[in-house]
Coordinates of C-alpha atoms and ligand atoms in Angstrom, one line a residue:
M1 CA 64.8 98.5 279.3
V2 CA 65.0 97.8 275.7
Y3 CA 63.5 94.1 276.1
E4 CA 60.6 95.1 278.2
Q5 CA 58.2 95.3 275.4
V6 CA 58.9 92.0 273.6
I7 CA 59.3 90.0 276.9
K8 CA 55.7 91.6 278.0
A9 CA 54.0 90.7 274.7
A10 CA 55.6 87.0 274.7
Q11 CA 54.4 86.7 278.4
E12 CA 50.8 87.4 277.3
K13 CA 51.2 84.8 274.8
Y14 CA 52.7 82.3 277.0
G15 CA 50.1 83.0 279.9
E16 CA 47.2 82.2 277.3
L17 CA 49.1 78.7 276.2
L18 CA 49.2 78.0 280.2
R19 CA 45.8 78.9 280.7
R20 CA 44.4 76.5 277.8
Q21 CA 46.7 73.8 279.3
L22 CA 45.4 74.1 282.9
E23 CA 41.9 74.0 281.6
R24 CA 42.8 70.9 279.7
V25 CA 44.2 69.4 283.2
E26 CA 40.6 70.0 284.4
D27 CA 39.0 68.1 281.5
L28 CA 41.4 65.3 282.0
K29 CA 40.4 65.1 285.8
N30 CA 36.8 64.6 284.7
E31 CA 37.3 62.1 281.8
G32 CA 35.1 58.9 281.7
D33 CA 36.2 55.4 281.5
W34 CA 37.0 53.3 278.5
I35 CA 33.9 53.0 276.3
D36 CA 32.8 49.1 275.8
F37 CA 32.2 48.2 272.2
S38 CA 30.5 45.1 273.1
K39 CA 27.5 46.9 275.0
L40 CA 26.6 49.1 271.9
D41 CA 23.5 48.5 270.0
K42 CA 25.0 49.8 266.9
L43 CA 28.9 50.5 266.1
I44 CA 29.4 53.5 263.8
I45 CA 32.4 53.5 261.5
G46 CA 33.6 56.6 260.0
V47 CA 35.5 56.6 256.9
C48 CA 37.4 59.8 255.7
G49 CA 39.7 59.3 252.6
G50 CA 41.7 62.2 253.4
D51 CA 43.7 63.5 250.2
G52 CA 46.6 62.7 247.9
I53 CA 46.8 59.0 248.0
G54 CA 44.5 58.8 250.9
P55 CA 41.2 58.0 249.1
Y56 CA 42.6 55.6 247.0
I57 CA 44.1 53.4 249.9
C58 CA 41.5 54.2 252.2
S59 CA 38.8 52.8 249.6
S60 CA 40.7 49.6 249.0
A61 CA 41.3 49.0 253.0
Q62 CA 37.2 49.8 253.3
K63 CA 36.9 46.7 251.0
V64 CA 38.8 44.5 253.3
L65 CA 36.9 46.0 256.3
E66 CA 33.3 45.5 254.6
F67 CA 34.6 41.8 253.9
L68 CA 35.4 41.0 257.4
L69 CA 32.7 42.7 259.0
A70 CA 30.1 41.6 256.6
D71 CA 27.9 39.8 259.2
K72 CA 27.7 43.0 261.7
L73 CA 27.1 45.1 258.8
G74 CA 24.5 43.1 257.3
S75 CA 22.7 42.5 260.7
G76 CA 22.8 46.3 261.5
K77 CA 25.2 45.7 264.4
A78 CA 27.7 48.0 262.6
E79 CA 27.2 51.0 260.0
I80 CA 30.0 52.2 257.8
R81 CA 29.5 56.3 257.2
I82 CA 31.7 58.2 254.6
I83 CA 32.7 61.3 256.1
E84 CA 33.7 63.9 253.7
G85 CA 35.7 67.0 253.8
L86 CA 39.2 66.3 255.2
T87 CA 41.0 67.3 252.1
I88 CA 43.7 69.8 252.0
E89 CA 41.5 72.1 249.5
R90 CA 38.5 72.1 252.0
R91 CA 40.9 73.0 255.0
A92 CA 42.4 75.6 253.4
E93 CA 39.0 77.2 252.1
V94 CA 38.1 77.4 255.5
L95 CA 41.3 77.8 257.5
K96 CA 40.9 75.0 259.8
A97 CA 42.6 71.8 260.5
I98 CA 39.3 70.1 260.5
P99 CA 36.3 71.9 259.0
D100 CA 33.4 72.2 262.0
D101 CA 31.0 70.2 259.9
T102 CA 33.5 67.3 259.3
L103 CA 34.2 67.4 263.1
A104 CA 30.7 67.3 263.7
E105 CA 30.2 64.2 261.8
L106 CA 33.4 62.3 263.2
K107 CA 31.9 63.1 266.8
K108 CA 29.0 61.0 266.0
C109 CA 31.1 57.9 265.0
H110 CA 32.6 55.6 267.7
V111 CA 35.6 54.6 265.4
I112 CA 37.2 56.1 262.3
L113 CA 39.2 55.0 259.4
K114 CA 41.3 57.8 258.1
G115 CA 43.5 58.4 255.0
P116 CA 46.5 60.3 255.0
T117 CA 45.9 64.1 254.9
T118 CA 48.5 66.7 253.7
T119 CA 50.1 68.5 256.6
P120 CA 51.3 72.0 255.0
K121 CA 54.8 73.3 255.9
K122 CA 56.4 76.5 255.2
G123 CA 56.7 76.9 251.4
D124 CA 54.0 75.2 250.4
P125 CA 51.2 76.6 248.1
W126 CA 48.8 75.8 251.1
P127 CA 48.2 78.1 254.2
N128 CA 50.2 77.1 257.1
I129 CA 47.2 75.3 259.0
E130 CA 47.7 72.8 261.7
S131 CA 48.0 69.0 260.9
A132 CA 44.6 67.4 260.5
N133 CA 46.1 64.2 262.3
V134 CA 47.4 66.1 265.3
A135 CA 44.1 68.4 265.4
M136 CA 41.9 65.4 265.3
R137 CA 44.2 63.5 268.1
K138 CA 43.6 66.2 270.3
Q139 CA 40.0 67.3 269.5
L140 CA 39.0 63.6 270.1
D141 CA 41.6 63.1 273.0
L142 CA 43.0 60.0 271.4
F143 CA 45.9 60.1 273.8
A144 CA 47.6 56.6 272.9
N145 CA 49.1 56.1 269.4
V146 CA 49.5 52.5 269.4
R147 CA 51.9 51.2 266.8
P148 CA 52.7 47.5 266.4
V149 CA 55.8 46.5 264.5
T150 CA 56.5 42.8 264.0
V151 CA 59.0 40.8 262.0
P152 CA 58.3 37.2 263.0
E153 CA 61.5 35.7 261.5
L154 CA 63.4 38.1 263.3
G155 CA 61.7 37.6 266.6
I156 CA 60.5 41.2 266.7
D157 CA 57.6 41.6 268.3
W158 CA 57.2 45.4 269.4
M159 CA 54.3 47.4 270.6
F160 CA 54.9 51.3 270.7
F161 CA 52.6 53.2 273.1
R162 CA 53.3 56.9 271.8
E163 CA 51.8 59.8 273.9
N164 CA 49.5 61.5 271.5
T165 CA 48.5 64.8 272.6
E166 CA 51.3 66.4 274.8
G167 CA 54.8 66.7 274.7
G168 CA 56.3 69.2 271.6
Y169 CA 52.8 68.5 269.6
A170 CA 50.5 70.0 272.5
V171 CA 51.3 73.8 271.3
G172 CA 53.4 72.9 268.4
S173 CA 51.8 75.6 266.2
D174 CA 51.5 78.0 269.1
G175 CA 55.4 78.7 269.7
I176 CA 56.6 82.2 270.2
N177 CA 58.6 84.1 267.8
V178 CA 59.9 86.7 270.7
T179 CA 62.1 88.6 268.2
E180 CA 63.4 88.2 264.8
D181 CA 66.3 86.5 266.5
L182 CA 64.7 84.4 269.2
A183 CA 61.9 81.6 268.6
I184 CA 60.8 79.2 271.4
D185 CA 58.6 76.5 271.3
F186 CA 57.1 74.7 274.3
C187 CA 57.0 70.9 275.5
V188 CA 53.8 70.0 277.9
A189 CA 53.6 67.2 280.3
T190 CA 50.6 66.7 282.6
A191 CA 50.4 64.2 285.4
Q192 CA 47.1 63.0 284.1
G193 CA 48.3 62.9 280.4
T194 CA 51.7 61.1 281.1
E195 CA 50.1 58.4 283.8
R196 CA 46.9 57.3 281.3
I197 CA 49.9 56.5 278.5
I198 CA 52.1 54.7 280.7
R199 CA 49.2 53.0 282.5
A200 CA 47.9 52.0 278.9
G201 CA 51.4 50.4 278.1
F202 CA 51.7 48.5 281.4
E203 CA 48.0 47.1 280.9
F204 CA 48.6 46.3 277.5
A205 CA 51.9 44.2 278.5
K206 CA 49.9 42.5 281.5
K207 CA 46.7 41.5 279.4
N208 CA 49.0 40.4 276.5
G209 CA 51.5 38.7 278.4
K210 CA 54.3 40.6 277.0
N211 CA 55.8 41.1 280.6
Y212 CA 58.5 43.7 279.7
V213 CA 58.0 47.8 279.2
S214 CA 60.4 50.1 278.2
I215 CA 60.2 53.7 278.9
V216 CA 62.0 55.8 276.6
T217 CA 62.6 59.5 277.6
K218 CA 65.7 61.8 276.9
A219 CA 65.2 62.8 280.9
N220 CA 68.9 63.6 281.7
I221 CA 68.5 66.4 279.2
I222 CA 64.7 67.6 279.0
K223 CA 64.8 67.2 282.6
T224 CA 61.0 68.9 283.7
T225 CA 58.9 67.2 281.3
D226 CA 60.7 63.9 280.6
G227 CA 61.7 63.8 284.1
R228 CA 58.2 63.9 285.1
F229 CA 57.5 61.2 282.7
L230 CA 59.9 59.0 284.1
T231 CA 58.9 59.5 288.0
I232 CA 55.1 58.9 286.9
A233 CA 56.3 55.6 285.4
E234 CA 58.4 54.7 288.5
K235 CA 55.2 55.1 290.3
V236 CA 52.7 53.3 287.9
A237 CA 55.3 50.2 287.6
E238 CA 54.8 49.4 291.3
E239 CA 51.1 48.5 290.6
Y240 CA 52.5 45.9 288.1
P241 CA 54.8 44.1 290.0
E242 CA 54.4 41.2 287.4
V243 CA 55.6 43.2 284.3
K244 CA 59.3 44.0 284.1
W245 CA 60.4 47.6 283.2
D246 CA 63.4 49.4 282.6
D247 CA 64.2 53.1 280.9
W248 CA 66.2 54.2 278.5
F249 CA 67.6 57.1 276.6
I250 CA 65.8 57.9 273.2
D251 CA 69.2 58.3 271.5
I252 CA 70.6 54.9 272.7
M253 CA 67.2 53.3 271.9
T254 CA 67.3 54.5 268.6
A255 CA 70.7 52.4 268.1
K256 CA 69.3 49.6 270.0
L257 CA 66.5 48.9 267.5
I258 CA 68.9 48.2 264.9
D259 CA 71.2 46.1 267.3
P260 CA 70.5 42.2 266.1
A261 CA 71.9 41.1 269.5
R262 CA 69.2 43.3 271.8
R263 CA 66.2 44.3 269.7
S264 CA 64.1 40.8 269.5
D265 CA 64.3 41.6 273.7
F266 CA 61.9 44.5 273.5
R267 CA 58.2 44.0 273.7
V268 CA 56.4 47.3 274.7
F269 CA 57.6 50.9 274.5
V270 CA 56.2 53.8 276.1
L271 CA 57.4 57.1 275.0
P272 CA 56.6 61.0 274.8
N273 CA 55.0 62.2 271.6
L274 CA 58.1 63.3 269.4
Y275 CA 60.3 60.4 270.4
G276 CA 57.6 58.0 269.6
D277 CA 57.1 59.7 266.2
I278 CA 60.7 59.5 265.3
I279 CA 61.5 55.9 266.2
T280 CA 58.2 54.3 265.0
D281 CA 59.3 55.5 261.4
E282 CA 62.5 53.7 262.3
A283 CA 60.7 50.6 263.6
A284 CA 58.6 50.5 260.5
Q285 CA 61.5 50.6 258.3
I286 CA 62.8 47.7 259.9
Q287 CA 59.4 45.9 259.5
G288 CA 59.7 46.7 255.4
G289 CA 59.1 50.4 255.3
V290 CA 56.5 53.0 256.7
G291 CA 53.9 51.8 254.0
T292 CA 53.6 48.4 256.0
A293 CA 53.0 50.0 259.3
G294 CA 49.2 50.9 260.8
S295 CA 48.6 53.0 263.7
A296 CA 45.7 53.4 266.3
N297 CA 45.1 56.5 268.0
L298 CA 43.2 55.5 270.9
G299 CA 41.0 57.6 273.4
K300 CA 38.4 56.6 276.1
R301 CA 35.5 57.4 273.8
Y302 CA 36.6 57.8 270.3
A303 CA 39.3 55.9 268.3
M304 CA 40.9 56.4 264.8
F305 CA 43.2 54.1 262.6
E306 CA 45.4 55.3 260.1
A307 CA 48.6 54.8 258.1
I308 CA 51.8 56.1 259.7
H309 CA 52.8 57.9 256.5
G310 CA 51.8 61.0 254.5
S311 CA 49.5 61.7 251.4
A312 CA 52.2 61.5 248.7
P313 CA 50.6 64.2 246.5
R314 CA 53.1 63.5 243.9
M315 CA 51.7 60.3 243.1
V316 CA 48.4 61.5 242.6
A317 CA 49.9 64.4 240.4
E318 CA 51.5 62.1 238.3
G319 CA 48.5 60.0 237.7
R320 CA 49.6 57.0 240.0
G321 CA 47.1 57.2 242.7
Q322 CA 45.6 53.8 242.2
Y323 CA 48.9 52.0 242.5
A324 CA 49.7 53.4 245.8
D325 CA 50.2 50.5 248.4
P326 CA 47.1 50.0 250.6
C327 CA 49.1 48.0 253.0
S328 CA 49.3 50.4 256.1
M329 CA 45.7 51.3 255.9
I330 CA 44.8 47.5 255.8
K331 CA 46.9 47.0 258.8
A332 CA 45.0 49.8 260.2
V333 CA 41.8 48.0 259.7
A334 CA 43.3 44.9 261.7
L335 CA 44.1 47.2 264.5
M336 CA 40.4 48.6 264.3
L337 CA 39.1 45.2 264.5
S338 CA 40.9 44.2 267.4
H339 CA 40.1 47.4 269.2
I340 CA 36.3 46.7 268.4
G341 CA 36.8 43.2 270.0
E342 CA 37.0 41.3 266.6
T343 CA 40.2 39.7 267.7
E344 CA 39.9 36.5 265.7
K345 CA 39.2 38.3 262.5
A346 CA 42.0 40.8 263.3
R347 CA 44.4 37.9 264.0
K348 CA 43.3 36.4 260.3
L349 CA 44.0 39.5 258.7
D350 CA 47.3 40.2 260.4
M351 CA 48.2 36.6 259.3
A352 CA 47.0 36.9 255.6
L353 CA 49.1 40.4 255.5
D354 CA 52.2 38.5 256.3
V355 CA 51.7 36.0 254.0
C356 CA 51.0 38.3 251.1
V357 CA 53.6 41.0 251.8
Q358 CA 56.5 39.0 253.3
F359 CA 56.1 35.6 252.5
E360 CA 54.2 34.5 249.3
K361 CA 54.4 37.9 247.3
K362 CA 52.0 36.9 244.5
L363 CA 51.7 40.5 243.8
T364 CA 54.2 43.3 243.8
M365 CA 53.5 46.9 244.3
T366 CA 55.8 49.3 242.7
G367 CA 53.7 52.7 242.9
R368 CA 53.4 52.6 239.1
S369 CA 51.5 50.4 236.4
T370 CA 54.5 47.9 236.5
G371 CA 53.0 46.8 239.6
S372 CA 49.6 45.9 240.9
T373 CA 46.8 48.3 241.9
G374 CA 45.7 48.9 245.3
D375 CA 42.4 47.2 244.8
E376 CA 44.0 44.2 243.5
F377 CA 46.2 43.7 246.6
A378 CA 43.1 44.2 248.7
Q379 CA 41.6 41.2 246.7
Y380 CA 44.5 39.3 247.0
V381 CA 44.5 39.9 250.8
M382 CA 40.8 39.0 250.9
D383 CA 41.5 35.7 248.8
T384 CA 44.3 35.0 251.2
I385 CA 42.0 35.2 254.3
R386 CA 39.5 32.8 252.6
R387 CA 42.1 30.1 252.4
D388 CA 41.3 27.1 254.8
D389 CA 44.9 26.4 255.5
L390 CA 45.8 30.1 256.1
E391 CA 46.8 29.6 259.5
K392 CA 49.2 26.4 258.4
V393 CA 50.6 28.3 255.5
W394 CA 51.5 31.1 257.7
Q395 CA 53.3 29.0 260.5
A396 CA 55.0 27.1 257.8
H397 CA 56.5 30.6 256.4
V398 CA 57.3 31.8 259.8
D399 CA 59.2 28.6 260.8
K400 CA 60.9 28.5 257.4
A401 CA 61.9 32.2 257.8
K402 CA 63.1 31.6 261.3
A403 CA 65.3 28.8 260.2
S404 CA 67.1 30.7 257.4
A405 CA 67.6 33.8 259.9
K406 CA 69.6 31.8 262.1
Ligands
LIG501 C1 52.6 60.2 262.2 C2 52.9 61.6 261.4 C3 52.4 62.7 262.1 C4 52.9 63.0 263.3 C5 52.4 63.8 260.8 C6 51.7 63.7 259.8 C7 51.7 65.1 261.7 O1 54.3 61.7 261.0 O2 51.4 60.0 262.3 O3 53.6 59.9 262.9 O4 54.0 63.8 263.0 O5 52.5 62.5 264.1
LIG502 MG1 55.5 60.2 262.2

């Protein structure tokens, strides 16, 4: 038979993929519990700037982090380590998504603040290596991609729990070109990987009194993996009788996010990887653009905090790197603070960001010399945090915006 040879070659590759995923399942079965940051003698915070605008916005965000954690950094309860090597040049040189020495340094940290990194695509001057984000999520097992989106005056208070290590991303760089005419990719859902993200969403809802979880899939079409996602959600939900939940298909949910009559009802979303990727850009746009959104990548051992957008190499090529908006990275700092138990500092930072970006807007970022620099913006945020009347100012703005939104 004329196909036999290509089928056999594809089967061999497929077998290898299956073996790796089955081994992964064994690791998942043995994973430990969440690390308790409050029990650490010293918290190690890695900072890696990435490339493109990454080092610029990451360094502005680091200033805010140092300002807010001054007490712990001063007393030696926390340490910031700069981690080199996560640039596209270095990654292309060693042909690895993350160079080995960089990965080893990352693994010595507890939490990481990471600037955007360039993801080569077909046609770029770079070798087509795997995305550093995706590799880091997999290698450090950062399975929960947690992305908040809030627009107080519209009553929007959303938290997205995107599965971060499976779905279409798990073997996204290992699809099979069976022949010149046939290409196949794979979508992965494990029982363990699915359950832990759904549980994380429900736990968050329960602990934060959000009380409403929406599971988003396309289980009517992608019946096996998304079907499994939904079945496991039904089981996990039984353990959280106090949390209301429902399920949606991704297409209609995409529409509902821009439905003014409905969207403020939603609170917590749990979704497979690719849907989570797409819908969080849409949600961020509603908040003011992807430049305003931060992202937490949480695992039980490590956590990484980043912007949700890319590295904008063109800005740097045009000499505008210092004008890139660091807002998303500063938002990532707030998520980090809240993850390490500094909830009050995180709350202040969030309020200050709302005041600076949405309400008071004393500085404008234009991405060019017509606007402020990232460091000036970071300074503005820090000055705002210092204000004694921050809470009052924030509340007054929210009330006013709510009234005018009606
Ligand atoms: C994100 C980004 C990444 C993703 C890219 C840069 C690989 O879009 O964090 O949402 O697809 O996950
Ligand atoms: Mg994305």
